[in-house]
Coordinates of N, CA and C in Angstrom, one line a residue:
Chain A
M1 N 0.8 -1.4 -0.3 CA 0.5 -0.1 0.0 C 1.1 0.7 0.0
I2 N 0.1 2.8 -0.9 CA 1.2 3.2 -0.8 C 1.2 4.6 1.1
A3 N 1.6 4.2 1.0 CA 2.1 5.4 2.5 C 1.6 6.8 2.1
K4 N 1.5 7.0 3.9 CA 0.8 8.5 3.1 C 1.4 9.3 3.7
Q5 N 1.8 10.3 3.1 CA 3.0 11.4 3.7 C 2.9 12.9 4.9
A6 N 3.2 12.3 6.0 CA 3.5 13.0 6.7 C 3.1 14.8 6.4
D7 N 2.4 15.6 6.9 CA 2.5 16.5 6.6 C 3.5 17.2 7.1
I8 N 4.2 17.5 6.1 CA 5.4 18.2 6.2 C 5.8 18.9 4.8
T9 N 6.0 20.5 4.9 CA 6.6 20.9 3.6 C 7.4 20.4 3.1
P10 N 8.9 19.7 2.3 CA 9.7 19.6 2.1 C 10.9 21.5 2.3
E11 N 11.3 21.6 2.3 CA 12.0 22.5 2.2 C 13.8 23.1 1.5
G12 N 14.4 23.3 0.8 CA 15.4 23.0 0.8 C 15.6 22.0 -0.2
T13 N 14.0 21.5 -0.7 CA 14.8 19.6 -1.5 C 14.5 20.1 -2.8
S14 N 14.8 22.0 -3.7 CA 14.6 21.6 -4.7 C 16.7 22.3 -5.0
G15 N 16.7 22.5 -5.9 CA 18.4 22.7 -6.1 C 19.4 21.9 -7.1
S16 N 20.5 22.0 -7.0 CA 21.4 21.0 -7.7 C 21.5 20.1 -6.3
R17 N 22.3 18.6 -6.5 CA 22.7 18.3 -5.8 C 23.6 17.5 -6.1
T18 N 24.7 17.0 -4.2 CA 25.3 16.8 -4.9 C 26.2 15.5 -3.2
S19 N 27.2 15.1 -3.1 CA 27.8 14.2 -3.0 C 27.7 14.5 -1.0
A20 N 26.6 13.8 0.0 CA 26.9 14.4 1.3 C 28.8 14.2 1.4
P21 N 28.7 16.0 2.0 CA 30.4 15.5 2.2 C 30.4 14.2 4.1
W22 N 31.7 14.1 4.0 CA 32.0 12.4 4.9 C 31.3 13.2 6.5
W23 N 31.2 14.5 7.1 CA 30.5 15.3 8.4 C 29.3 14.8 8.2
A24 N 28.6 14.7 7.3 CA 26.5 14.1 7.3 C 26.3 13.4 7.3
W25 N 26.6 12.4 9.1 CA 26.3 10.6 8.3 C 25.2 11.0 8.4
G26 N 24.9 9.9 8.6 CA 23.3 9.6 8.5 C 22.1 10.8 7.8
C27 N 23.0 11.4 6.3 CA 22.3 11.8 5.9 C 21.9 11.1 4.3
S28 N 21.0 11.7 3.4 CA 20.9 10.4 2.5 C 22.1 11.1 1.7
A29 N 23.6 9.3 0.7 CA 23.8 9.5 -0.3 C 24.6 11.2 -1.0
D30 N 23.4 11.4 -1.6 CA 23.1 12.9 -1.9 C 22.0 13.5 -1.3
L31 N 22.7 15.3 -1.1 CA 21.9 16.0 -0.6 C 21.6 16.8 -1.2
S32 N 20.4 18.2 -1.0 CA 20.2 19.5 -1.5 C 21.2 20.5 -1.5
R33 N 22.0 21.2 -2.1 CA 22.8 22.3 -1.2 C 22.1 22.7 -0.3
A34 N 21.1 23.2 0.0 CA 20.5 23.6 1.1 C 20.3 22.7 2.4
N35 N 20.0 21.8 2.4 CA 20.1 20.8 2.9 C 21.6 20.2 3.5
I36 N 22.3 20.7 2.7 CA 23.6 20.6 3.7 C 24.1 21.3 4.7
A37 N 23.2 22.8 3.8 CA 23.5 23.7 4.7 C 23.1 23.7 6.4
N38 N 21.7 22.6 6.3 CA 20.6 22.7 7.2 C 21.4 21.3 8.1
A39 N 21.8 20.4 8.0 CA 23.0 19.5 8.3 C 24.1 20.3 8.1
R40 N 24.9 20.6 8.8 CA 26.1 22.0 9.0 C 25.8 22.3 10.0
R41 N 23.9 22.6 10.0 CA 23.6 24.6 11.0 C 23.3 22.9 12.8
Y42 N 22.6 22.6 12.1 CA 22.3 20.8 12.6 C 24.1 20.7 14.2
L43 N 24.9 19.8 12.9 CA 26.5 19.8 13.4 C 26.9 20.9 14.1
V44 N 27.0 22.0 14.2 CA 27.6 22.8 14.9 C 26.9 23.5 16.1
L45 N 25.1 23.8 16.4 CA 24.6 23.9 17.2 C 24.7 22.0 18.4
S46 N 24.7 21.3 17.7 CA 24.9 20.0 18.7 C 25.9 20.5 20.0
A47 N 26.9 20.7 18.5 CA 28.6 21.4 19.2 C 28.4 22.2 20.2
V48 N 28.3 23.2 20.2 CA 27.6 24.6 21.1 C 27.4 23.8 22.5
W49 N 26.1 22.7 22.0 CA 25.3 23.0 23.0 C 26.5 22.0 23.8
A50 N 27.2 20.7 23.1 CA 27.9 20.3 24.0 C 29.0 20.5 24.6
A51 N 29.3 21.9 24.3 CA 30.5 22.2 25.3 C 29.6 23.5 25.9
S52 N 28.6 23.7 25.5 CA 27.7 24.8 27.1 C 27.6 24.0 28.5
L53 N 27.4 22.7 27.9 CA 27.1 21.5 28.7 C 28.4 21.5 30.1
I54 N 29.8 20.9 29.0 CA 30.9 20.7 29.9 C 31.6 22.2 30.7
L55 N 31.1 23.5 30.1 CA 31.6 24.5 30.6 C 30.7 25.0 31.9
T56 N 29.0 24.0 31.6 CA 28.0 24.9 32.7 C 28.6 23.2 33.6
V57 N 28.5 23.1 34.0 CA 29.2 21.7 34.9 C 30.1 21.9 35.2
L58 N 31.5 22.5 34.4 CA 32.2 22.6 35.1 C 32.3 24.0 36.6
A59 N 31.6 25.3 35.5 CA 30.9 27.0 36.1 C 30.7 26.7 37.8
L60 N 29.8 25.3 37.7 CA 29.1 24.6 38.6 C 30.0 25.2 39.4
K61 N 30.8 23.2 39.0 CA 31.4 23.3 40.2 C 32.6 24.2 41.0
V62 N 32.6 24.6 40.3 CA 34.1 25.6 40.6 C 33.2 26.7 41.5
W63 N 32.3 27.7 40.8 CA 31.4 29.0 41.3 C 30.2 28.5 42.0
G64 N 29.6 27.7 41.8 CA 28.0 27.2 42.2 C 27.9 28.2 43.7
E65 N 28.7 27.3 44.3 CA 28.3 28.1 45.8 C 28.0 29.8 45.9
A66 N 29.1 30.2 45.0 CA 29.3 31.8 44.9 C 27.6 32.7 44.0
L67 N 27.4 31.6 43.0 CA 26.7 32.2 42.5 C 25.7 32.2 42.5
G68 N 25.6 31.0 44.1 CA 24.0 31.7 45.5 C 22.9 30.9 44.0
P69 N 21.9 32.0 43.6 CA 20.5 31.9 43.1 C 21.1 31.8 41.1
V70 N 21.3 31.9 40.9 CA 22.1 33.0 39.7 C 22.7 31.3 39.0
A71 N 22.9 30.3 40.0 CA 23.3 28.8 39.1 C 21.8 27.9 39.1
Y72 N 21.1 29.0 39.5 CA 19.9 28.2 38.5 C 19.5 28.5 36.7
A73 N 20.1 29.7 36.6 CA 19.9 30.7 35.5 C 21.4 29.6 34.7
V74 N 22.0 29.9 35.3 CA 23.3 29.0 34.8 C 23.6 27.5 33.7
A75 N 22.6 27.3 34.7 CA 22.3 25.9 34.9 C 21.3 25.6 33.5
L76 N 20.1 26.3 32.8 CA 19.3 26.3 32.0 C 20.0 26.8 30.8
V77 N 21.0 27.8 30.6 CA 22.5 27.3 29.8 C 21.9 26.1 28.2
P78 N 22.8 25.2 29.2 CA 22.0 24.6 28.1 C 20.8 24.0 27.2
M79 N 20.1 23.8 28.7 CA 18.5 23.1 28.4 C 18.4 24.1 26.6
A80 N 18.5 25.9 26.6 CA 18.3 26.7 26.0 C 19.5 26.6 24.9
A81 N 20.5 25.3 24.5 CA 21.2 25.3 23.4 C 20.9 24.7 22.5
F82 N 20.4 23.6 23.8 CA 19.7 22.2 23.3 C 18.5 22.7 22.1
L83 N 18.1 24.0 22.7 CA 16.3 24.2 21.8 C 17.1 24.4 20.8
G84 N 18.7 25.1 20.3 CA 18.9 25.4 19.3 C 18.8 23.8 18.3
V85 N 19.2 23.4 19.0 CA 20.3 21.9 18.1 C 18.4 21.6 18.4
V86 N 17.4 21.8 18.1 CA 16.6 20.0 18.3 C 15.8 21.3 16.5
W87 N 15.6 22.6 16.6 CA 15.6 23.2 15.9 C 15.8 23.9 14.6
A88 N 17.4 23.1 14.6 CA 18.3 22.7 13.4 C 18.1 21.5 12.8
Y89 N 17.3 20.7 14.0 CA 17.0 19.1 13.3 C 16.0 18.7 13.0
L90 N 14.4 19.9 13.5 CA 13.4 20.0 12.3 C 13.7 20.6 11.3
R91 N 14.5 21.9 10.8 CA 14.5 21.8 9.9 C 15.0 21.4 8.8
F92 N 16.4 21.0 9.5 CA 17.4 19.1 8.8 C 16.0 18.8 8.5
L93 N 15.0 17.9 9.6 CA 13.8 17.1 8.3 C 12.9 17.3 7.4
R94 N 12.6 19.3 8.2 CA 11.9 19.1 7.1 C 12.2 19.1 6.2
G95 N 14.0 19.5 5.4 CA 14.6 19.4 3.7 C 15.1 18.1 3.6
A96 N 14.8 17.1 4.0 CA 15.2 15.9 4.0 C 14.7 15.0 2.8
D97 N 14.9 14.6 2.4 CA 14.3 12.8 1.5 C 13.2 13.0 2.0
E98 N 12.0 11.7 1.5 CA 11.1 11.7 2.6 C 12.1 10.0 2.9
L99 N 12.8 10.3 2.1 CA 13.6 8.1 3.2 C 14.3 8.8 4.2
T100 N 15.0 9.7 3.7 CA 15.9 10.5 4.4 C 15.3 11.2 5.9
R101 N 13.5 11.8 6.0 CA 13.3 11.6 7.3 C 12.8 10.3 7.3
K102 N 12.3 9.3 6.3 CA 11.3 7.8 7.3 C 12.9 7.8 8.1
I103 N 13.2 7.2 8.3 CA 15.3 6.4 8.2 C 15.5 7.2 9.9
H104 N 15.5 8.4 9.5 CA 15.4 9.1 10.8 C 14.4 8.8 11.7
F105 N 13.0 9.3 12.0 CA 11.8 8.8 12.7 C 12.4 8.3 12.5
E106 N 12.6 6.8 12.3 CA 12.8 4.9 13.1 C 13.3 4.9 13.6
G107 N 15.0 5.7 13.6 CA 15.3 6.4 14.6 C 15.9 6.5 16.2
M108 N 14.6 7.6 15.4 CA 14.3 8.0 17.0 C 13.0 6.9 17.7
A109 N 11.8 7.1 16.7 CA 12.2 5.5 18.0 C 12.6 4.4 18.5
V110 N 13.7 4.4 18.0 CA 14.2 3.3 18.3 C 15.0 3.7 19.6
G111 N 15.6 4.8 19.1 CA 16.0 5.5 21.0 C 15.4 5.7 21.8
F112 N 13.8 6.0 21.4 CA 13.1 6.5 22.6 C 12.7 5.2 23.3
G113 N 12.6 3.1 22.2 CA 12.2 2.4 22.3 C 13.6 2.1 24.0
A114 N 14.4 2.4 23.4 CA 15.2 2.1 24.1 C 15.6 2.8 25.4
G115 N 15.3 2.6 25.7 CA 15.5 4.2 26.9 C 14.9 4.7 27.3
L116 N 12.5 3.6 26.7 CA 12.0 3.4 27.8 C 12.4 2.2 28.4
V117 N 12.7 1.0 27.7 CA 13.7 0.0 27.8 C 14.3 0.3 29.0
W118 N 14.8 0.9 28.7 CA 16.4 1.5 30.5 C 15.6 1.6 31.8
I119 N 14.8 2.6 31.6 CA 14.3 3.3 32.0 C 13.0 2.4 32.9
L120 N 12.5 1.2 32.5 CA 11.5 0.6 33.6 C 12.5 -0.8 34.2
C121 N 13.5 -0.6 33.0 CA 14.6 -2.3 33.8 C 15.5 -2.1 34.3
Y122 N 15.9 -1.0 34.4 CA 16.8 -0.2 35.8 C 16.0 -0.3 36.5
P123 N 15.5 -0.2 37.3 CA 15.3 0.1 38.8 C 15.4 -2.0 39.3
V124 N 14.7 -2.8 38.1 CA 15.0 -3.7 38.6 C 16.5 -4.5 38.8
L125 N 17.4 -4.5 37.7 CA 18.5 -4.2 38.5 C 19.7 -3.5 39.2
V126 N 18.5 -2.8 39.7 CA 19.2 -1.5 41.5 C 18.6 -2.4 42.2
A127 N 17.1 -3.6 41.8 CA 16.8 -4.4 42.9 C 18.2 -5.6 42.8
A128 N 18.4 -5.6 42.4 CA 19.3 -7.0 42.0 C 20.5 -6.9 42.8
G129 N 20.3 -5.4 43.0 CA 22.5 -4.9 44.0 C 23.5 -4.3 41.9
A130 N 22.7 -3.6 41.4 CA 22.8 -2.6 40.6 C 23.0 -1.5 41.5
P131 N 24.2 -0.8 41.2 CA 24.9 0.5 42.0 C 23.5 1.7 41.1
V132 N 22.7 2.4 41.4 CA 21.4 3.9 41.6 C 22.8 4.8 40.5
L133 N 21.7 4.7 39.8 CA 22.0 5.9 38.4 C 21.5 7.3 38.6
D134 N 22.0 7.8 38.2 CA 21.0 9.1 37.6 C 19.7 8.8 36.6
L135 N 18.9 9.1 36.9 CA 17.7 9.2 35.3 C 18.7 10.1 33.5
S136 N 19.4 10.9 34.7 CA 19.9 10.8 33.4 C 20.1 10.0 32.1
H137 N 21.5 9.3 32.7 CA 22.1 7.8 32.3 C 21.6 7.0 31.2
A138 N 19.9 7.4 31.1 CA 18.5 7.1 30.0 C 19.4 7.8 28.6
T139 N 19.8 8.5 28.5 CA 20.1 9.5 27.8 C 21.3 8.2 26.6
F140 N 21.8 7.1 27.3 CA 22.9 6.9 26.2 C 22.6 5.6 25.8
P141 N 21.6 4.8 26.1 CA 20.7 4.0 25.0 C 20.2 4.5 24.4
M142 N 19.1 5.6 24.2 CA 19.3 6.6 23.9 C 18.9 7.5 22.1
V143 N 20.4 7.6 22.6 CA 21.0 7.7 21.6 C 22.4 6.8 21.4
V144 N 22.9 5.2 21.5 CA 23.1 4.4 20.8 C 22.1 3.8 20.4
G145 N 20.8 3.7 20.7 CA 19.9 3.1 20.3 C 19.1 3.7 18.8
Y146 N 19.2 5.6 18.6 CA 19.3 6.5 17.4 C 20.6 6.0 16.4
V147 N 21.0 6.0 16.7 CA 22.7 6.0 16.5 C 22.5 4.3 15.6
V148 N 22.1 4.0 15.8 CA 21.9 2.0 15.7 C 21.7 2.3 14.6
A149 N 20.0 2.4 14.8 CA 18.7 2.7 14.0 C 18.8 3.0 12.2
V150 N 19.4 4.2 13.0 CA 19.7 5.0 11.6 C 21.0 4.5 10.9
A151 N 22.0 4.3 11.0 CA 23.2 3.3 10.5 C 22.2 2.2 9.6
L152 N 21.7 1.4 10.5 CA 20.7 0.3 9.9 C 19.8 0.8 8.6
G153 N 19.2 1.9 8.8 CA 18.8 1.8 8.4 C 19.6 2.7 6.1
Q154 N 20.5 3.1 7.1 CA 21.0 3.7 5.5 C 21.3 2.3 5.0
R155 N 22.2 1.3 5.4 CA 22.1 0.1 4.8 C 21.1 -0.2 4.8
R156 N 20.3 0.0 5.0 CA 19.1 -0.9 4.2 C 18.9 -0.7 3.0
Y157 N 18.5 0.5 3.0 CA 17.6 1.1 1.9 C 18.7 2.1 1.0
R158 N 20.7 1.1 1.1 CA 21.4 1.8 -0.6 C 21.3 1.1 -1.3
Chain B
M1 N 5.1 -3.1 -2.7 CA 4.1 -2.9 -4.2 C 5.4 -3.0 -5.4
T2 N 4.9 -3.1 -7.1 CA 5.7 -3.3 -7.6 C 5.5 -2.7 -8.5
N3 N 6.6 -1.2 -9.5 CA 6.5 -1.0 -10.5 C 7.8 -0.8 -11.7
R4 N 7.5 0.1 -12.0 CA 8.0 -0.3 -13.8 C 8.8 1.2 -14.1
L5 N 8.9 1.4 -12.1 CA 9.9 3.1 -13.1 C 11.4 2.6 -13.9
R6 N 12.7 1.2 -12.7 CA 13.2 1.2 -14.1 C 13.5 0.7 -15.3
V7 N 11.9 -0.1 -15.9 CA 11.3 0.2 -17.3 C 11.1 1.4 -17.7
L8 N 10.3 2.3 -16.8 CA 9.9 3.4 -17.3 C 11.7 4.3 -17.9
R9 N 12.4 4.4 -16.9 CA 13.5 5.2 -16.6 C 14.0 4.4 -17.0
A10 N 14.6 3.4 -18.3 CA 15.7 2.7 -19.6 C 14.9 3.7 -20.5
E11 N 13.4 3.7 -20.9 CA 13.2 3.5 -21.8 C 13.8 5.0 -22.4
R12 N 13.6 5.7 -21.2 CA 13.9 7.7 -21.4 C 15.5 7.7 -21.4
E13 N 16.6 6.8 -20.9 CA 17.5 6.5 -21.1 C 17.7 7.6 -19.9
W14 N 17.3 7.7 -18.7 CA 17.9 8.3 -17.6 C 18.6 7.6 -16.9
S15 N 19.3 8.2 -16.1 CA 20.1 7.9 -14.9 C 19.8 7.4 -13.7
Q16 N 19.2 6.7 -12.3 CA 18.4 6.6 -11.4 C 19.0 8.7 -10.9
A17 N 20.1 9.0 -10.6 CA 20.4 10.3 -10.4 C 20.4 11.7 -11.3
E18 N 19.4 11.1 -12.4 CA 19.0 12.6 -13.6 C 17.2 12.4 -12.9
L19 N 16.4 11.2 -12.9 CA 15.4 10.6 -12.5 C 14.8 12.0 -10.7
A20 N 16.1 11.4 -10.0 CA 15.7 11.7 -9.0 C 16.2 13.1 -8.6
E21 N 17.2 13.9 -9.5 CA 17.3 15.4 -9.7 C 15.5 16.1 -10.0
R22 N 15.0 15.3 -11.4 CA 13.6 15.4 -12.1 C 12.5 14.9 -10.6
L23 N 12.3 14.9 -9.7 CA 11.4 14.0 -8.8 C 11.9 15.0 -7.1
E24 N 13.5 15.7 -7.7 CA 13.6 16.3 -5.9 C 13.8 15.5 -5.2
V25 N 14.3 14.4 -5.4 CA 14.2 13.2 -4.3 C 15.6 13.3 -4.7
S26 N 16.6 11.9 -3.3 CA 17.5 11.5 -4.0 C 17.7 10.3 -4.3
R27 N 19.1 9.8 -5.1 CA 19.2 9.1 -5.2 C 18.6 8.2 -5.9
Q28 N 19.4 8.1 -3.6 CA 19.1 6.5 -2.4 C 17.5 6.3 -2.7
T29 N 16.8 7.3 -3.1 CA 15.0 6.8 -3.1 C 14.6 6.3 -4.2
V30 N 14.9 7.4 -5.1 CA 15.0 6.3 -6.3 C 15.0 5.4 -6.3
N31 N 16.3 4.4 -6.0 CA 17.0 3.5 -5.9 C 15.9 2.0 -5.1
A32 N 15.8 2.9 -3.6 CA 14.9 1.7 -3.1 C 13.3 1.7 -3.7
V33 N 12.8 2.5 -4.4 CA 12.0 2.9 -4.8 C 11.7 1.2 -6.1
E34 N 12.9 1.2 -7.1 CA 12.9 0.9 -7.5 C 13.8 -0.6 -7.7
N35 N 13.8 -1.1 -6.1 CA 14.1 -2.1 -5.7 C 13.0 -2.7 -5.1
G36 N 11.8 -1.9 -4.9 CA 11.1 -2.9 -3.9 C 11.2 -2.5 -2.5
K37 N 12.1 -1.6 -2.2 CA 13.0 -1.8 -0.5 C 11.3 -0.8 0.1
Y38 N 11.1 0.3 -0.4 CA 10.4 1.3 -0.3 C 9.3 1.8 -1.3
D39 N 8.4 1.3 -0.9 CA 7.0 2.3 -1.2 C 6.8 3.6 -0.7
P40 N 7.4 4.3 -2.5 CA 6.5 5.9 -2.3 C 5.4 6.0 -1.3
S41 N 5.0 7.8 -0.9 CA 4.8 8.5 -0.6 C 3.5 8.9 -2.1
L42 N 2.2 9.1 -1.3 CA 1.5 8.8 -2.2 C 2.2 10.8 -2.9
P43 N 2.2 11.6 -2.6 CA 2.5 12.7 -3.3 C 3.7 12.6 -3.7
L44 N 4.5 11.5 -4.0 CA 5.5 11.3 -4.8 C 5.6 10.0 -6.0
A45 N 4.3 9.5 -5.4 CA 3.9 8.4 -6.0 C 2.7 9.2 -7.6
F46 N 2.4 10.2 -7.5 CA 1.1 10.9 -8.4 C 2.6 11.9 -9.0
K47 N 4.2 12.2 -8.2 CA 4.9 12.9 -9.1 C 5.4 12.5 -9.8
I48 N 5.6 11.1 -9.5 CA 6.3 10.3 -10.8 C 5.7 9.7 -12.0
A49 N 4.2 9.6 -11.5 CA 3.0 9.1 -12.5 C 3.1 9.9 -13.2
R50 N 2.7 11.7 -12.8 CA 2.8 12.6 -13.9 C 4.2 12.7 -14.9
L51 N 5.6 12.3 -14.6 CA 6.8 12.7 -14.7 C 6.8 11.8 -16.3
F52 N 6.3 10.5 -16.1 CA 5.9 9.8 -17.2 C 4.3 9.8 -17.6
G53 N 3.7 10.5 -17.3 CA 2.8 10.6 -17.9 C 2.2 9.3 -18.4
L54 N 1.6 9.0 -17.1 CA 1.0 7.8 -16.6 C -0.3 8.4 -16.2
R55 N -1.4 6.9 -15.8 CA -1.7 7.1 -14.0 C -0.8 6.1 -13.4
I56 N -1.1 6.5 -11.8 CA -0.2 5.9 -11.0 C -0.4 3.7 -11.1
E57 N -1.8 3.8 -11.4 CA -2.1 2.1 -11.1 C -1.0 1.5 -12.9
E58 N -0.6 2.4 -13.7 CA 0.2 2.0 -14.4 C 2.1 2.2 -14.1
V59 N 1.6 2.5 -12.8 CA 3.3 2.2 -12.5 C 2.9 1.6 -11.5
F60 N 2.6 1.7 -10.2 CA 2.4 2.0 -9.2 C 1.8 0.2 -9.0
Q61 N 2.0 -1.3 -8.5 CA 1.2 -3.0 -8.5 C 0.7 -2.7 -7.2
P62 N -0.3 -3.5 -6.9 CA 0.0 -4.0 -4.9 C 0.6 -5.9 -5.7
D63 N 1.2 -6.0 -4.3 CA 1.7 -7.2 -4.2 C 0.6 -8.4 -5.0
G64 N 2.3 -8.7 -6.3 CA 1.3 -10.3 -6.4 C 0.7 -9.7 -7.8
D65 N 0.2 -8.9 -8.2 CA -0.9 -7.5 -9.2 C 0.4 -7.4 -10.7
R66 N 0.4 -7.8 -11.8 CA 1.0 -7.4 -12.8 C 1.2 -5.9 -13.5
P67 N 1.0 -4.7 -13.6 CA 1.4 -3.2 -14.2 C 0.9 -3.4 -15.1
P68 N 0.0 -2.9 -15.8 CA 0.3 -3.3 -17.1 C 1.1 -3.1 -18.3
G69 N 1.3 -3.1 -19.5 CA 2.1 -3.4 -19.8 C 3.5 -4.0 -20.0
S70 N 3.6 -4.5 -18.8 CA 4.8 -5.6 -17.9 C 5.2 -6.9 -18.8
A71 N 6.1 -7.2 -19.2 CA 6.4 -9.0 -19.1 C 6.1 -10.1 -17.7

């Protein structure tokens, strides 16, 4: 049966196509020039977020007590940076080919499922003696699940 | 779902990249559709049919049915 397209208008899908650069991992083998820009923006903002997270954690460890209530505002900086990542990723998906979108959506579904399984099952491991971990550790299986699923998807439709 | 995309493309001597350019999708998508690994969305299926001047059912057929004009 023919699948129905999601209500997303592709942006940046016109224009000449070129091979995806080496850093555009997870993208279709050929991208429109506009979507290479979208992919680049996504990667740059991801790097900015990662840097902000590291710097914020370090700053709070060193100056946390001195900052007082301002520490809460500082702690929100990585969150604001990550909103930029989400925005950039949405732009990338909107400009992407429908098959690339399908691969990434399936990747997100697998990543979400992996994180959920971790959250639901790890307390059982804790009951069996495993160390108690912070909930943020669930992001690790989420990211791994997403990355593996996108890689397998790209391979499947190669 | 079966399709005649490869045959129609070959009749016009288009490469997969050329067809992808005309359809505004990636070559990967064209390849996946031709090999039956991926069923295109409805708008893309209409675009494909319109590009070849055919009706959708002359390009795509449910599994098990032969498209009209196929060997």
